[in-house]
């Protein structure tokens, strides 16, 4: 049910969606967001209130970083009571990382926070941006008959599907279906009507109030395995001063080389207190370190299973947990649990 007294805060960070083509050069440039309705006149026909706020300098999402995530949290915290929902316009390149980070930083949400963007600028006739923007806005104010929001988590809405933010991955640099949620079903589909999977929605704890976290610890890295990875490379990476955690992107069901040098270096990292989380390079499926000898060896030296978590969510979760000031033992404990539906533990 759309609530016509509702209001949404539209937060524009940058990305393709907010661009137009320079008439002379054909190059893409950001437009002044205050003129959004010139490009999307349909917005005037939406019956609810839309306010907007924008980053002073719109960014390509390749420039997104933890400082800017904190800024987004701060904007939402500051405006939380005033709006029924929030839509964040964001470049697609790092949207899955931002959605993951915000899912941890915005705890106990009871309102929707929807990230969306587009593959073609809003100023292009064939843009996918209008559709994404308009439906994301509608989802942001959608409520049940008791006035409760249907969506109470951080989501990505793209080409008709609403996904849990921390389950998304960008899968295509050109196609309008730019995101997928491989390991978790979609939360809603927009056709002639928006059909929600209410039972799948993450809900805030009973009697809880939202908590806004803005401390992140960036002493985290990703190591992607590839045939030919050398001791020099691995040693250099684990020697990074201050490093607290590694997201180790392994093969298949969580497999890695069984060579002695490899296991010794990883074991050394674990011994030095670095948390190593095993995440698969496969788009879909889960880590199971007991399936193959090559996975079992990792388990024995103290590597944690990331189960079916995405790399994006694993990195964000580690930054968040260390940002809370937790010690290594606590971080390990929370990495084995689902905090906001980011992981399926079998
Ligand atoms: N490079 C752009 C960005 O991520 C791509 C996009 O918006 O789709 O900001």
Coordinates of C-alpha atoms and ligand atoms in Angstrom, one line a residue:
X1 CA 0.0 0.0 0.0
X2 CA 1.5 3.4 -1.0
X3 CA 1.2 5.9 1.8
X4 CA 0.6 9.3 0.1
X5 CA 1.6 11.2 3.2
X6 CA 4.9 9.5 3.1
X7 CA 8.3 11.0 2.4
X8 CA 11.6 9.8 1.0
X9 CA 15.0 11.1 1.3
X10 CA 16.9 10.6 -2.0
X11 CA 20.6 10.7 -1.5
X12 CA 22.7 11.2 -4.6
X13 CA 26.3 10.1 -4.4
X14 CA 27.1 10.0 -8.1
X15 CA 27.5 7.3 -10.7
X16 CA 26.2 7.0 -14.2
X17 CA 22.6 7.5 -13.1
X18 CA 23.2 11.2 -12.5
X19 CA 24.8 12.0 -15.7
X20 CA 23.9 13.6 -19.0
X21 CA 25.6 13.7 -22.3
X22 CA 27.4 16.9 -23.2
X23 CA 25.6 18.0 -26.3
X24 CA 28.9 19.1 -28.0
X25 CA 31.4 16.5 -27.0
X26 CA 29.2 13.6 -26.2
X27 CA 31.1 13.0 -23.0
X28 CA 29.2 12.0 -19.8
X29 CA 29.1 14.6 -17.1
X30 CA 27.2 15.0 -13.8
X31 CA 24.2 17.3 -13.8
X32 CA 23.0 19.5 -11.0
X33 CA 20.7 17.2 -9.1
X34 CA 18.3 20.0 -8.2
X35 CA 17.2 19.7 -11.8
X36 CA 16.4 16.0 -11.5
X37 CA 12.7 16.6 -12.3
X38 CA 13.7 18.1 -15.7
X39 CA 15.0 14.7 -16.7
X40 CA 12.5 12.6 -14.8
X41 CA 9.2 14.6 -14.9
X42 CA 7.4 11.5 -13.8
X43 CA 8.7 12.2 -10.3
X44 CA 6.2 15.1 -10.0
X45 CA 3.4 12.6 -10.4
X46 CA 4.4 10.5 -7.4
X47 CA 2.1 11.5 -4.7
X48 CA 4.5 11.4 -1.8
X49 CA 7.2 13.9 -0.8
X50 CA 10.7 13.5 -2.2
X51 CA 13.5 15.5 -0.7
X52 CA 17.0 15.2 -2.0
X53 CA 20.5 15.7 -0.7
X54 CA 23.7 15.2 -2.7
X55 CA 27.4 14.7 -2.2
X56 CA 29.0 18.1 -2.7
X57 CA 31.1 16.5 -5.5
X58 CA 29.3 13.5 -7.1
X59 CA 31.7 10.6 -7.4
X60 CA 32.2 7.7 -9.7
X61 CA 31.6 4.8 -7.3
X62 CA 35.2 3.7 -7.9
X63 CA 36.0 6.5 -5.5
X64 CA 33.7 5.1 -2.8
X65 CA 35.4 4.4 0.5
X66 CA 34.7 3.8 4.2
X67 CA 34.8 7.5 4.9
X68 CA 32.0 8.1 2.5
X69 CA 30.1 5.1 4.0
X70 CA 30.3 6.9 7.3
X71 CA 29.0 10.1 5.6
X72 CA 26.0 8.1 4.3
X73 CA 25.3 6.7 7.8
X74 CA 25.5 10.2 9.2
X75 CA 23.0 11.5 6.6
X76 CA 20.6 8.7 7.4
X77 CA 21.0 9.0 11.1
X78 CA 20.4 12.8 11.0
X79 CA 17.2 12.4 8.9
X80 CA 16.0 9.0 10.2
X81 CA 12.9 10.3 12.0
X82 CA 11.9 12.7 9.3
X83 CA 11.5 10.2 6.4
X84 CA 9.7 6.9 5.8
X85 CA 12.5 5.5 3.7
X86 CA 15.8 6.3 2.0
X87 CA 16.9 5.8 -1.6
X88 CA 20.6 6.1 -2.3
X89 CA 21.7 6.7 -5.9
X90 CA 25.0 5.1 -6.3
X91 CA 27.3 4.0 -9.2
X92 CA 27.0 0.4 -9.9
X93 CA 30.7 -0.5 -9.7
X94 CA 31.0 -0.6 -5.9
X95 CA 27.3 -0.7 -5.0
X96 CA 27.5 -4.2 -3.6
X97 CA 30.3 -3.2 -1.2
X98 CA 28.4 -0.1 -0.1
X99 CA 25.2 -2.0 0.4
X100 CA 27.1 -4.6 2.4
X101 CA 28.8 -2.1 4.6
X102 CA 25.6 -0.1 5.3
X103 CA 23.7 -3.3 6.2
X104 CA 26.1 -3.7 9.1
X105 CA 26.4 0.0 10.0
X106 CA 22.7 0.6 10.1
X107 CA 21.6 -1.8 12.8
X108 CA 17.9 -2.7 13.6
X109 CA 16.5 -0.7 10.7
X110 CA 12.7 -0.5 10.7
X111 CA 12.6 1.5 7.4
X112 CA 13.9 0.7 3.9
X113 CA 17.3 1.9 2.7
X114 CA 17.4 1.1 -1.1
X115 CA 20.4 1.6 -3.2
X116 CA 20.0 1.9 -6.9
X117 CA 21.7 3.3 -10.0
X118 CA 21.7 2.6 -13.7
X119 CA 23.8 1.4 -16.6
X120 CA 22.8 4.3 -18.9
X121 CA 22.7 7.9 -17.7
X122 CA 19.3 9.4 -16.8
X123 CA 19.7 11.9 -19.6
X124 CA 19.7 9.1 -22.3
X125 CA 16.5 8.2 -23.9
X126 CA 17.0 4.4 -23.4
X127 CA 18.0 4.9 -19.8
X128 CA 17.3 2.2 -17.2
X129 CA 17.7 4.8 -14.5
X130 CA 14.1 6.1 -14.5
X131 CA 12.6 2.7 -14.0
X132 CA 15.1 1.9 -11.2
X133 CA 14.7 5.2 -9.5
X134 CA 10.9 5.4 -9.6
X135 CA 10.3 1.8 -8.4
X136 CA 13.0 2.2 -5.7
X137 CA 11.2 5.3 -4.5
X138 CA 7.9 3.5 -4.4
X139 CA 9.4 0.6 -2.4
X140 CA 10.8 3.1 0.0
X141 CA 7.3 4.2 1.0
X142 CA 5.5 0.9 0.7
X143 CA 3.8 -0.2 3.9
X144 CA 1.2 -2.7 5.1
X145 CA -2.2 -1.8 6.4
X146 CA -0.8 -1.2 9.9
X147 CA 1.6 1.4 8.6
X148 CA 4.6 -0.9 8.9
X149 CA 7.3 -0.8 6.2
X150 CA 7.5 -3.8 4.0
X151 CA 11.2 -3.5 3.7
X152 CA 13.3 -3.2 6.9
X153 CA 16.8 -3.6 5.6
X154 CA 19.4 -2.3 3.2
X155 CA 18.6 -3.5 -0.3
X156 CA 19.7 -3.1 -3.9
X157 CA 17.0 -2.5 -6.4
X158 CA 18.0 -3.1 -10.0
X159 CA 16.0 -4.0 -13.1
X160 CA 12.9 -5.1 -11.4
X161 CA 14.4 -7.1 -8.6
X162 CA 14.9 -6.2 -5.0
X163 CA 17.8 -8.0 -3.4
X164 CA 19.3 -8.1 0.1
X165 CA 22.2 -5.6 -0.2
X166 CA 24.8 -7.8 1.5
X167 CA 24.0 -10.7 -0.9
X168 CA 24.6 -8.8 -4.1
X169 CA 27.4 -8.9 -6.6
X170 CA 27.8 -6.8 -9.8
X171 CA 27.7 -9.3 -12.6
X172 CA 27.6 -7.4 -15.8
X173 CA 29.2 -4.2 -17.0
X174 CA 26.8 -3.6 -19.8
X175 CA 23.5 -5.5 -19.4
X176 CA 20.7 -3.8 -17.6
X177 CA 20.5 -6.8 -15.2
X178 CA 23.7 -5.7 -13.5
X179 CA 23.3 -7.4 -10.2
X180 CA 22.6 -10.8 -8.8
X181 CA 22.0 -12.3 -5.5
X182 CA 23.3 -15.8 -6.1
X183 CA 23.0 -17.3 -2.6
X184 CA 19.8 -15.8 -1.4
X185 CA 16.4 -15.5 -3.0
X186 CA 15.2 -12.1 -4.2
X187 CA 13.1 -10.1 -1.8
X188 CA 10.7 -8.6 -4.2
X189 CA 9.9 -8.5 -7.9
X190 CA 8.4 -5.5 -9.6
X191 CA 6.0 -6.3 -12.4
X192 CA 2.6 -4.8 -12.8
X193 CA 2.7 -5.0 -9.0
X194 CA 5.5 -5.2 -6.6
X195 CA 5.5 -8.7 -5.0
X196 CA 7.4 -9.0 -1.8
X197 CA 8.7 -12.1 -0.1
X198 CA 7.7 -10.9 3.3
X199 CA 8.9 -14.1 5.1
X200 CA 12.4 -13.5 3.8
X201 CA 12.8 -10.0 5.0
X202 CA 15.3 -9.2 7.7
X203 CA 13.5 -7.7 10.7
X204 CA 14.8 -5.6 13.6
X205 CA 15.0 -7.2 17.0
X206 CA 11.8 -6.8 19.0
X207 CA 11.6 -3.5 21.0
X208 CA 14.9 -2.4 19.5
X209 CA 15.8 1.1 18.2
X210 CA 18.0 1.7 15.2
X211 CA 21.7 2.0 16.0
X212 CA 24.0 3.9 13.7
X213 CA 27.6 2.7 13.6
X214 CA 30.4 4.8 12.1
X215 CA 33.6 3.2 13.1
X216 CA 35.3 0.9 10.6
X217 CA 38.7 -0.6 10.7
X218 CA 40.3 -0.9 7.3
X219 CA 43.1 -3.2 8.2
X220 CA 41.6 -5.9 6.0
X221 CA 42.6 -7.2 2.6
X222 CA 41.5 -9.7 -0.1
X223 CA 43.8 -12.3 -1.5
X224 CA 42.5 -14.0 -4.6
X225 CA 44.2 -17.3 -5.4
X226 CA 45.4 -18.1 -8.9
X227 CA 47.5 -20.9 -10.3
X228 CA 51.0 -19.4 -10.1
X229 CA 50.6 -17.4 -6.9
X230 CA 54.1 -17.3 -5.4
X231 CA 55.5 -17.3 -1.9
X232 CA 56.9 -13.8 -2.6
X233 CA 53.4 -12.4 -3.3
X234 CA 51.8 -14.2 -0.4
X235 CA 54.5 -13.3 2.0
X236 CA 54.4 -9.6 1.0
X237 CA 50.7 -9.5 1.6
X238 CA 50.6 -11.1 5.0
X239 CA 53.5 -8.8 6.1
X240 CA 51.3 -5.7 5.6
X241 CA 51.8 -3.8 8.9
X242 CA 48.7 -3.8 11.1
X243 CA 46.9 -6.3 9.0
X244 CA 44.0 -7.9 11.0
X245 CA 42.1 -10.0 8.5
X246 CA 42.4 -11.6 5.1
X247 CA 39.5 -12.6 2.9
X248 CA 41.0 -15.5 1.1
X249 CA 39.3 -16.1 -2.2
X250 CA 39.7 -19.8 -2.9
X251 CA 38.7 -22.2 -5.6
X252 CA 35.4 -24.1 -5.7
X253 CA 34.1 -25.3 -2.4
X254 CA 37.0 -23.5 -0.6
X255 CA 40.0 -25.3 -2.0
X256 CA 43.6 -24.0 -2.1
X257 CA 47.0 -25.3 -3.0
X258 CA 48.2 -28.1 -0.7
X259 CA 51.9 -27.2 -1.3
X260 CA 53.9 -27.0 1.9
X261 CA 55.0 -23.4 1.4
X262 CA 51.5 -22.2 0.9
X263 CA 50.1 -23.8 4.0
X264 CA 53.1 -22.6 6.0
X265 CA 52.6 -19.0 5.1
X266 CA 48.9 -19.1 5.8
X267 CA 49.5 -20.9 9.1
X268 CA 52.1 -18.3 10.0
X269 CA 49.5 -15.5 9.4
X270 CA 46.9 -17.3 11.6
X271 CA 49.6 -17.8 14.3
X272 CA 50.3 -14.1 14.2
X273 CA 46.7 -13.3 14.9
X274 CA 45.5 -12.5 11.4
X275 CA 41.9 -13.8 10.8
X276 CA 41.8 -15.7 7.5
X277 CA 38.3 -16.2 6.1
X278 CA 37.8 -18.6 3.3
X279 CA 35.4 -17.3 0.6
X280 CA 34.9 -19.0 -2.7
X281 CA 35.7 -17.4 -6.0
X282 CA 32.6 -19.0 -7.5
X283 CA 29.7 -16.7 -7.9
X284 CA 27.3 -19.2 -6.3
X285 CA 27.6 -21.9 -3.7
X286 CA 29.2 -22.3 -0.4
X287 CA 32.6 -23.1 1.2
X288 CA 32.8 -26.6 2.6
X289 CA 36.3 -27.2 3.9
X290 CA 35.7 -30.8 4.7
X291 CA 34.9 -31.8 1.2
X292 CA 38.4 -32.0 -0.3
X293 CA 41.8 -32.6 1.1
X294 CA 42.8 -29.2 -0.2
X295 CA 40.1 -27.5 1.9
X296 CA 40.6 -29.7 4.9
X297 CA 44.3 -28.5 5.2
X298 CA 43.1 -24.9 5.5
X299 CA 40.6 -25.8 8.2
X300 CA 43.3 -27.6 10.2
X301 CA 45.5 -24.5 10.3
X302 CA 42.7 -22.3 11.6
X303 CA 41.2 -20.7 8.5
X304 CA 37.6 -19.8 9.1
X305 CA 34.8 -20.8 6.7
X306 CA 33.0 -17.9 5.0
X307 CA 30.3 -20.3 4.0
X308 CA 28.3 -18.6 1.2
X309 CA 29.2 -15.0 2.1
X310 CA 30.2 -12.7 -0.8
X311 CA 33.6 -11.2 -0.8
X312 CA 32.0 -7.8 -0.6
X313 CA 30.1 -8.7 2.5
X314 CA 33.0 -10.5 4.1
X315 CA 35.3 -7.4 3.7
X316 CA 32.6 -5.1 5.0
X317 CA 31.8 -7.3 8.0
X318 CA 35.4 -7.6 9.1
X319 CA 35.9 -3.8 8.9
X320 CA 32.7 -3.4 10.9
X321 CA 33.5 -6.0 13.6
X322 CA 37.0 -4.7 14.1
X323 CA 35.6 -1.1 14.0
X324 CA 33.4 -2.1 17.0
X325 CA 36.7 -2.6 18.9
X326 CA 36.1 -6.3 19.3
X327 CA 39.0 -8.6 20.0
X328 CA 40.1 -11.4 17.6
X329 CA 38.1 -14.1 19.5
X330 CA 34.9 -12.1 19.3
X331 CA 35.4 -11.2 15.6
X332 CA 35.9 -14.9 14.9
X333 CA 32.7 -15.7 16.8
X334 CA 30.6 -13.2 14.8
X335 CA 32.1 -14.2 11.5
X336 CA 30.6 -17.6 12.1
X337 CA 27.1 -16.1 12.7
X338 CA 24.6 -14.3 10.5
X339 CA 24.2 -10.7 11.8
X340 CA 21.9 -9.3 9.1
X341 CA 21.2 -12.3 6.8
X342 CA 24.6 -12.0 5.1
X343 CA 25.5 -15.7 5.5
X344 CA 23.8 -19.1 5.5
X345 CA 25.3 -21.4 8.0
X346 CA 24.5 -25.0 7.3
Ligands
LIG1 N1 31.6 3.9 -13.1 C1 30.2 4.1 -12.7 C2 30.2 4.1 -11.2 O1 30.2 3.0 -10.6 C3 29.4 3.0 -13.3 C4 27.9 3.2 -12.9 O2 27.5 4.1 -12.3 O3 27.2 2.3 -13.3 O4 30.1 5.1 -10.6

